[in-house]
Tab-separated table of C-alpha atoms and ligand atoms in Angstrom:
chain	number	residue	atom	x	y	z
A	1	UNK	CA	28.649	4.788	10.140
A	2	UNK	CA	31.110	3.281	12.561
A	3	UNK	CA	28.765	0.667	13.973
A	4	UNK	CA	26.850	-0.176	10.815
A	5	UNK	CA	27.122	-3.813	9.874
A	6	UNK	CA	27.873	-4.770	6.278
A	7	UNK	CA	24.216	-5.367	5.420
A	8	UNK	CA	23.286	-1.927	6.666
A	9	UNK	CA	26.190	-0.358	4.788
A	10	UNK	CA	25.159	-2.076	1.586
A	11	UNK	CA	21.469	-1.276	1.594
A	12	UNK	CA	19.608	1.568	-0.008
A	13	UNK	CA	17.297	3.701	2.037
A	14	UNK	CA	13.550	3.660	1.497
A	15	UNK	CA	12.482	7.123	0.405
A	16	UNK	CA	8.911	7.916	1.434
A	17	UNK	CA	6.906	10.671	-0.236
A	18	UNK	CA	7.540	14.134	1.182
A	19	UNK	CA	5.664	15.079	4.364
A	20	UNK	CA	6.453	18.798	4.640
A	21	UNK	CA	6.523	20.386	8.098
A	22	UNK	CA	4.018	23.039	7.038
A	23	UNK	CA	1.768	20.334	5.623
A	24	UNK	CA	-1.443	22.377	5.810
A	25	UNK	CA	-0.071	24.841	3.282
A	26	UNK	CA	0.087	22.103	0.668
A	27	UNK	CA	-2.348	20.207	-1.442
A	28	UNK	CA	-0.911	16.805	-0.774
A	29	UNK	CA	-1.468	14.281	-3.525
A	30	UNK	CA	1.804	12.396	-3.223
A	31	UNK	CA	1.398	9.537	-0.725
A	32	UNK	CA	-2.005	8.022	-1.531
A	33	UNK	CA	-3.495	9.066	1.761
A	34	UNK	CA	-7.246	9.360	1.959
A	35	UNK	CA	-8.371	12.981	1.487
A	36	UNK	CA	-11.339	12.520	3.827
A	37	UNK	CA	-10.939	12.545	7.613
A	38	UNK	CA	-11.380	9.370	9.663
A	39	UNK	CA	-14.908	8.591	10.803
A	40	UNK	CA	-16.197	10.522	13.827
A	41	UNK	CA	-16.926	7.198	15.497
A	42	UNK	CA	-13.289	6.201	15.115
A	43	UNK	CA	-12.060	9.517	16.483
A	44	UNK	CA	-14.523	9.253	19.398
A	45	UNK	CA	-13.354	5.725	20.207
A	46	UNK	CA	-9.717	6.796	20.174
A	47	UNK	CA	-10.503	9.803	22.397
A	48	UNK	CA	-12.274	7.522	24.855
A	49	UNK	CA	-9.260	5.235	24.907
A	50	UNK	CA	-7.081	8.171	25.966
A	51	UNK	CA	-7.472	7.529	29.680
A	52	UNK	CA	-5.621	6.194	32.689
A	53	UNK	CA	-5.711	2.731	31.114
A	54	UNK	CA	-2.763	3.884	29.012
A	55	UNK	CA	-0.529	2.975	31.930
A	56	UNK	CA	-1.176	-0.663	30.976
A	57	UNK	CA	0.401	-2.452	28.058
A	58	UNK	CA	-1.916	-3.083	25.132
A	59	UNK	CA	-3.296	-6.508	24.287
A	60	UNK	CA	-0.223	-8.111	22.740
A	61	UNK	CA	-2.376	-10.308	20.499
A	62	UNK	CA	-4.912	-7.655	19.356
A	63	UNK	CA	-7.668	-10.164	20.053
A	64	UNK	CA	-10.678	-7.910	19.583
A	65	UNK	CA	-9.444	-6.324	16.356
A	66	UNK	CA	-8.669	-9.731	14.895
A	67	UNK	CA	-12.049	-11.054	15.969
A	68	UNK	CA	-13.935	-8.181	14.353
A	69	UNK	CA	-12.062	-8.572	11.082
A	70	UNK	CA	-12.395	-12.361	11.145
A	71	UNK	CA	-16.134	-12.177	11.715
A	72	UNK	CA	-16.645	-9.736	8.861
A	73	UNK	CA	-14.615	-11.847	6.461
A	74	UNK	CA	-15.704	-15.366	7.362
A	75	UNK	CA	-12.357	-16.216	8.854
A	76	UNK	CA	-11.146	-17.471	12.183
A	77	UNK	CA	-9.088	-15.027	14.327
A	78	UNK	CA	-6.249	-17.565	14.272
A	79	UNK	CA	-5.896	-16.757	10.577
A	80	UNK	CA	-5.509	-13.024	11.216
A	81	UNK	CA	-2.462	-11.081	12.414
A	82	UNK	CA	-2.345	-7.388	13.332
A	83	UNK	CA	0.727	-5.261	12.724
A	84	UNK	CA	1.987	-1.726	13.130
A	85	UNK	CA	0.935	-0.834	9.594
A	86	UNK	CA	1.240	-3.387	6.823
A	87	UNK	CA	4.851	-2.219	6.499
A	88	UNK	CA	5.655	-3.974	9.772
A	89	UNK	CA	4.119	-7.152	8.416
A	90	UNK	CA	6.459	-7.039	5.403
A	91	UNK	CA	9.387	-6.596	7.787
A	92	UNK	CA	8.321	-9.717	9.678
A	93	UNK	CA	7.814	-11.651	6.452
A	94	UNK	CA	11.397	-10.965	5.369
A	95	UNK	CA	12.660	-11.697	8.855
A	96	UNK	CA	10.956	-15.007	9.383
A	97	UNK	CA	9.246	-16.453	6.322
A	98	UNK	CA	12.173	-16.941	3.984
A	99	UNK	CA	15.521	-18.671	4.489
A	100	UNK	CA	18.685	-16.558	4.368
A	101	UNK	CA	19.782	-18.303	1.192
A	102	UNK	CA	16.325	-18.126	-0.381
A	103	UNK	CA	15.335	-15.861	-3.251
A	104	UNK	CA	12.393	-13.505	-3.324
A	105	UNK	CA	10.856	-11.931	-6.403
A	106	UNK	CA	8.532	-9.042	-7.070
A	107	UNK	CA	7.373	-7.098	-10.083
A	108	UNK	CA	8.938	-3.898	-11.295
A	109	UNK	CA	7.673	-1.252	-10.881
A	110	UNK	CA	6.122	-1.914	-7.502
A	111	UNK	CA	6.297	-0.786	-3.891
A	112	UNK	CA	9.988	-0.089	-3.334
A	113	UNK	CA	9.855	-0.927	0.368
A	114	UNK	CA	10.056	-4.608	-0.651
A	115	UNK	CA	13.568	-3.956	-2.029
A	116	UNK	CA	14.607	-2.133	1.121
A	117	UNK	CA	13.343	-4.875	3.412
A	118	UNK	CA	14.915	-7.651	1.354
A	119	UNK	CA	18.208	-5.765	1.480
A	120	UNK	CA	17.993	-5.067	5.198
A	121	UNK	CA	17.493	-8.776	5.855
A	122	UNK	CA	20.195	-9.762	3.359
A	123	UNK	CA	17.680	-11.701	1.260
A	124	UNK	CA	18.460	-12.074	-2.439
A	125	UNK	CA	15.708	-10.897	-4.754
A	126	UNK	CA	14.880	-10.429	-8.394
A	127	UNK	CA	12.588	-7.952	-10.018
A	128	UNK	CA	10.419	-9.087	-12.896
A	129	UNK	CA	9.540	-6.302	-15.283
A	130	UNK	CA	5.871	-5.761	-15.937
A	131	UNK	CA	4.880	-6.111	-19.558
A	132	UNK	CA	3.774	-3.274	-21.813
A	133	UNK	CA	0.884	-1.290	-20.387
A	134	UNK	CA	2.127	-2.328	-16.934
A	135	UNK	CA	0.489	-5.714	-17.239
A	136	UNK	CA	1.599	-8.233	-14.689
A	137	UNK	CA	2.239	-11.704	-16.058
A	138	UNK	CA	2.357	-14.021	-13.065
A	139	UNK	CA	3.678	-16.845	-15.266
A	140	UNK	CA	7.043	-15.112	-15.236
A	141	UNK	CA	7.345	-15.905	-11.524
A	142	UNK	CA	7.311	-19.596	-12.410
A	143	UNK	CA	10.408	-19.334	-14.623
A	144	UNK	CA	12.598	-20.026	-11.583
A	145	UNK	CA	11.962	-21.599	-8.203
A	146	UNK	CA	11.431	-18.494	-6.113
A	147	UNK	CA	10.916	-19.029	-2.410
A	148	UNK	CA	8.715	-15.997	-2.055
A	149	UNK	CA	6.850	-13.756	-4.456
A	150	UNK	CA	5.279	-10.468	-3.391
A	151	UNK	CA	2.767	-8.640	-5.522
A	152	UNK	CA	0.785	-5.552	-4.650
A	153	UNK	CA	-2.766	-5.855	-5.940
A	154	UNK	CA	-3.721	-3.205	-6.990
A	155	UNK	CA	-0.109	-2.389	-7.679
A	156	UNK	CA	1.611	0.775	-6.550
A	157	UNK	CA	2.565	2.989	-8.421
A	158	UNK	CA	0.650	1.735	-11.460
A	159	UNK	CA	-2.817	1.084	-9.974
A	160	UNK	CA	-3.093	-2.011	-12.162
A	161	UNK	CA	-4.932	-5.067	-10.899
A	162	UNK	CA	-5.104	-8.785	-11.518
A	163	UNK	CA	-8.187	-10.902	-10.918
A	164	UNK	CA	-8.113	-13.503	-8.165
A	165	UNK	CA	-8.714	-16.238	-10.782
A	166	UNK	CA	-5.199	-15.553	-12.056
A	167	UNK	CA	-3.820	-15.715	-8.533
A	168	UNK	CA	-5.572	-19.037	-8.028
A	169	UNK	CA	-4.136	-20.501	-11.194
A	170	UNK	CA	-0.663	-19.289	-10.164
A	171	UNK	CA	-1.038	-20.856	-6.707
A	172	UNK	CA	-1.966	-24.167	-8.299
A	173	UNK	CA	1.573	-24.312	-9.639
A	174	UNK	CA	3.677	-22.243	-7.228
A	175	UNK	CA	5.344	-23.937	-4.277
A	176	UNK	CA	6.849	-20.931	-2.464
A	177	UNK	CA	5.057	-18.288	-0.381
A	178	UNK	CA	2.901	-15.812	-2.291
A	179	UNK	CA	2.295	-12.500	-0.528
A	180	UNK	CA	-0.500	-10.368	-1.934
A	181	UNK	CA	-0.351	-6.798	-0.646
A	182	UNK	CA	-3.918	-5.496	-0.710
A	183	UNK	CA	-3.265	-2.020	0.711
A	184	UNK	CA	-5.529	-0.544	-2.005
A	185	UNK	CA	-8.073	-3.344	-2.469
A	186	UNK	CA	-11.012	-1.670	-0.716
A	187	UNK	CA	-11.528	0.981	-3.365
A	188	UNK	CA	-12.750	-1.486	-6.013
A	189	UNK	CA	-12.765	-4.923	-4.345
A	190	UNK	CA	-11.551	-8.244	-5.765
A	191	UNK	CA	-9.670	-9.558	-2.714
A	192	UNK	CA	-7.742	-12.814	-2.656
A	193	UNK	CA	-8.513	-13.307	1.044
A	194	UNK	CA	-10.925	-16.152	0.429
A	195	UNK	CA	-8.140	-18.133	-1.248
A	196	UNK	CA	-6.233	-18.261	2.050
A	197	UNK	CA	-8.590	-21.050	3.190
A	198	UNK	CA	-7.516	-23.168	0.240
A	199	UNK	CA	-3.813	-22.409	-0.095
A	200	UNK	CA	-1.453	-22.617	2.873
A	201	UNK	CA	1.222	-20.723	0.917
A	202	UNK	CA	-0.797	-17.520	0.481
A	203	UNK	CA	-0.522	-14.500	2.763
A	204	UNK	CA	-2.700	-11.452	2.120
A	205	UNK	CA	-2.016	-8.094	3.772
A	206	UNK	CA	-4.426	-5.237	4.392
A	207	UNK	CA	-3.931	-1.665	5.497
A	208	UNK	CA	-6.034	0.841	7.431
A	209	UNK	CA	-3.978	3.678	5.958
A	210	UNK	CA	-5.822	4.202	2.684
A	211	UNK	CA	-9.487	3.208	2.686
A	212	UNK	CA	-9.987	3.937	6.415
A	213	UNK	CA	-8.146	7.289	6.423
A	214	UNK	CA	-5.900	6.095	9.234
A	215	UNK	CA	-2.360	6.326	7.854
A	216	UNK	CA	-1.260	8.071	11.039
A	217	UNK	CA	-2.554	5.321	13.314
A	218	UNK	CA	-0.349	2.574	11.787
A	219	UNK	CA	-2.414	-0.580	11.594
A	220	UNK	CA	-2.270	-3.391	9.056
A	221	UNK	CA	-3.493	-6.973	8.991
A	222	UNK	CA	-2.272	-10.229	7.532
A	223	UNK	CA	-4.481	-13.177	6.641
A	224	UNK	CA	-2.976	-16.628	6.134
A	225	UNK	CA	-2.868	-20.229	7.318
A	226	UNK	CA	-2.662	-20.325	11.114
A	227	UNK	CA	0.881	-21.716	11.109
A	228	UNK	CA	2.084	-18.642	9.210
A	229	UNK	CA	0.187	-16.403	11.632
A	230	UNK	CA	1.769	-18.195	14.597
A	231	UNK	CA	5.184	-17.586	13.058
A	232	UNK	CA	4.476	-13.867	12.711
A	233	UNK	CA	3.334	-13.703	16.344
A	234	UNK	CA	6.537	-15.407	17.410
A	235	UNK	CA	8.831	-12.803	15.825
A	236	UNK	CA	6.848	-9.612	16.323
A	237	UNK	CA	7.693	-7.027	18.973
A	238	UNK	CA	5.922	-7.850	22.195
A	239	UNK	CA	3.435	-4.971	21.970
A	240	UNK	CA	3.522	-4.084	18.305
A	241	UNK	CA	0.130	-2.346	18.018
A	242	UNK	CA	-0.645	0.275	20.657
A	243	UNK	CA	-3.976	0.377	22.461
A	244	UNK	CA	-5.261	3.512	20.697
A	245	UNK	CA	-4.503	1.963	17.338
A	246	UNK	CA	-6.235	-1.297	18.253
A	247	UNK	CA	-9.344	0.542	19.441
A	248	UNK	CA	-9.426	2.894	16.443
A	249	UNK	CA	-8.922	0.165	13.874
A	250	UNK	CA	-11.692	-2.011	15.326
A	251	UNK	CA	-14.026	1.008	15.347
A	252	UNK	CA	-13.148	1.705	11.713
A	253	UNK	CA	-14.111	-1.842	10.733
A	254	UNK	CA	-17.424	-1.480	12.530
A	255	UNK	CA	-18.365	1.868	10.997
A	256	UNK	CA	-19.331	0.473	7.595
A	257	UNK	CA	-21.513	3.474	6.799
A	258	UNK	CA	-18.696	6.058	6.833
A	259	UNK	CA	-16.383	3.585	5.124
A	260	UNK	CA	-18.763	3.048	2.231
A	261	UNK	CA	-19.650	6.718	1.972
A	262	UNK	CA	-15.970	7.698	1.723
A	263	UNK	CA	-15.159	4.941	-0.766
A	264	UNK	CA	-18.003	6.092	-3.019
A	265	UNK	CA	-16.901	9.698	-2.798
A	266	UNK	CA	-13.341	8.739	-3.559
A	267	UNK	CA	-14.446	6.738	-6.588
A	268	UNK	CA	-16.491	9.553	-8.012
A	269	UNK	CA	-13.636	12.020	-7.423
A	270	UNK	CA	-11.322	9.627	-9.206
A	271	UNK	CA	-13.628	9.465	-12.203
A	272	UNK	CA	-13.686	13.237	-12.304
A	273	UNK	CA	-9.873	13.407	-12.112
A	274	UNK	CA	-9.612	10.852	-14.920
A	275	UNK	CA	-11.903	12.890	-17.154
A	276	UNK	CA	-10.058	16.117	-16.443
A	277	UNK	CA	-6.651	14.518	-17.090
A	278	UNK	CA	-7.962	13.084	-20.349
A	279	UNK	CA	-9.242	16.540	-21.354
A	280	UNK	CA	-5.833	18.003	-20.565
A	281	UNK	CA	-4.171	15.490	-22.910
A	282	UNK	CA	-2.594	13.142	-20.370
A	283	UNK	CA	-1.925	9.500	-21.062
A	284	UNK	CA	-2.824	7.498	-17.983
A	285	UNK	CA	-2.664	3.934	-16.750
A	286	UNK	CA	-6.044	2.345	-15.868
A	287	UNK	CA	-6.147	2.260	-12.078
A	288	UNK	CA	-8.113	0.328	-9.454
A	289	UNK	CA	-6.580	2.326	-6.618
A	290	UNK	CA	-6.916	5.829	-5.171
A	291	UNK	CA	-4.215	7.233	-7.439
A	292	UNK	CA	-3.413	7.621	-11.112
A	293	UNK	CA	-0.126	7.219	-12.947
A	294	UNK	CA	-0.076	9.677	-15.824
A	295	UNK	CA	2.208	11.492	-18.245
A	296	UNK	CA	1.817	14.346	-20.681
A	297	UNK	CA	3.389	14.540	-24.134
A	298	UNK	CA	4.191	18.272	-23.810
A	299	UNK	CA	6.053	18.366	-20.516
A	300	UNK	CA	8.466	16.080	-18.708
A	301	UNK	CA	7.050	14.590	-15.561
A	302	UNK	CA	9.908	15.910	-13.472
A	303	UNK	CA	9.269	19.449	-14.693
A	304	UNK	CA	5.556	19.099	-14.051
A	305	UNK	CA	6.226	17.791	-10.547
A	306	UNK	CA	8.587	20.705	-9.790
A	307	UNK	CA	6.233	23.340	-11.207
A	308	UNK	CA	3.342	21.976	-9.158
A	309	UNK	CA	5.529	21.899	-6.069
A	310	UNK	CA	6.452	25.569	-6.526
A	311	UNK	CA	2.736	26.267	-6.173
A	312	UNK	CA	2.471	23.938	-3.179
A	313	UNK	CA	0.800	21.019	-4.839
A	314	UNK	CA	2.651	17.782	-4.196
A	315	UNK	CA	2.383	14.824	-6.543
A	316	UNK	CA	4.867	11.935	-6.661
A	317	UNK	CA	7.675	11.733	-9.161
A	318	UNK	CA	9.972	8.703	-9.051
A	319	UNK	CA	13.490	8.844	-10.404
A	320	UNK	CA	13.649	5.169	-11.330
A	321	UNK	CA	13.550	3.807	-14.892
A	322	UNK	CA	10.204	3.601	-16.720
A	323	UNK	CA	8.198	5.354	-14.017
A	324	UNK	CA	10.334	8.497	-14.173
A	325	UNK	CA	8.271	9.293	-17.279
A	326	UNK	CA	5.173	9.596	-15.115
A	327	UNK	CA	3.737	11.398	-12.141
A	328	UNK	CA	1.572	9.581	-9.639
A	329	UNK	CA	-1.358	11.632	-8.453
A	330	UNK	CA	-3.392	10.594	-5.409
A	331	UNK	CA	-7.103	11.289	-5.660
A	332	UNK	CA	-7.945	14.276	-3.459
A	333	UNK	CA	-11.061	16.204	-2.558
A	334	UNK	CA	-13.015	17.827	-5.374
A	335	UNK	CA	-11.539	21.210	-4.501
A	336	UNK	CA	-8.007	19.829	-4.551
A	337	UNK	CA	-8.577	18.170	-7.918
A	338	UNK	CA	-9.988	21.389	-9.377
A	339	UNK	CA	-7.021	23.419	-8.143
A	340	UNK	CA	-4.594	20.807	-9.459
A	341	UNK	CA	-6.181	20.707	-12.895
A	342	UNK	CA	-6.443	24.494	-13.165
A	343	UNK	CA	-2.754	24.785	-12.331
A	344	UNK	CA	-1.770	22.039	-14.774
A	345	UNK	CA	-3.779	23.778	-17.460
A	346	UNK	CA	-1.930	27.059	-16.909
A	347	UNK	CA	1.452	25.257	-16.778
A	348	UNK	CA	0.670	23.602	-20.120
A	349	UNK	CA	-0.248	26.943	-21.655
A	350	UNK	CA	3.233	28.184	-20.761
A	351	UNK	CA	5.190	25.332	-22.382
B	1	PMP	N1	1.629	-1.484	0.424
B	1	PMP	C1	1.626	-0.627	-0.590
B	1	PMP	C2	1.553	-1.150	-1.988
B	1	PMP	C3	1.699	0.749	-0.348
B	1	PMP	O1	1.708	1.608	-1.358
B	1	PMP	C4	1.765	1.215	0.980
B	1	PMP	C5	1.812	2.695	1.288
B	1	PMP	N2	2.976	3.323	1.055
B	1	PMP	C6	1.791	0.273	2.001
B	1	PMP	C7	1.709	-1.063	1.700
B	1	PMP	C8	1.971	0.703	3.427
B	1	PMP	O2	0.849	0.526	4.152
B	1	PMP	P1	0.812	0.793	5.725
B	1	PMP	O3	0.549	2.241	5.915
B	1	PMP	O4	-0.290	-0.096	6.184
B	1	PMP	O5	2.132	0.385	6.298
């Protein structure tokens, strides 16, 4: 740690969900990945892009990808930014869109990478506890003059959602930058993207990792006023999205048929998982994402997580307050859900 600066020494590490080396031996329901493979069209496009052209740098501005997304969403490409996963976009936000002496705020519980990034950029932040039932009261972010507020909508790890009408009414009174992380929005809709035309202090992020089954490709988008987008372009790495990722992400946007088919399948699997968890006696939080936060009165969530792991089923257990009472289960294939529920049922019989 000899060369670590004081910020680095003082920050906590982001702990991602486990990605075991022998991943195929596991049923993996711990990182909200999509259980269905990427579309064949996407895979074909990426394969085609694996050619001698790789000796060239990629398009540093991701023009085609931004154009495709802009066209589909009634935006102009100058309002769209492409990043190496939405995680990179959050890094850039903390690097360039808040002053060093500014204060950020986000709900608790939420995506813990926000804490890590605030810490790594030495930005002060506060966490506003969600209310009972994991309801998010945006009014609480008006109690002080925060320079930036980040909410995930739907939220991770709760799956809870707030309507864009509430976001609008918040923006009518909020003067700082509001970032709405829509990594999970595609599963049930309700995006705030259209508000970006009206509010120059709103930035919405999107991810290809969940709804497009492309977590491994690392592509995310940001939508905001063009001045914000220009700022992000200014501080990004020169070639932040590689050429395979740009080609694959654009192909994913264009293959609406596979996208919609997979979303529908995911939704019906989620309904099935909800019913089965209810039958098994779980208490669960209503979710608009591809995962469920649930707990069982007969067994601690940590014990359940460990017992499932022994049998090579991974779900997510967080050690932090409030959510340590729960496990977060990503919606898998029907077979995965059936195996999970059969195992839970036999675990419960033994306690
Ligand atoms: N936002 C939220 C709320 C998430 O849960 C995740 C996934 N861990 C991300 C963003 C990251 O998305 P990406 O893969 O696009 O970086």
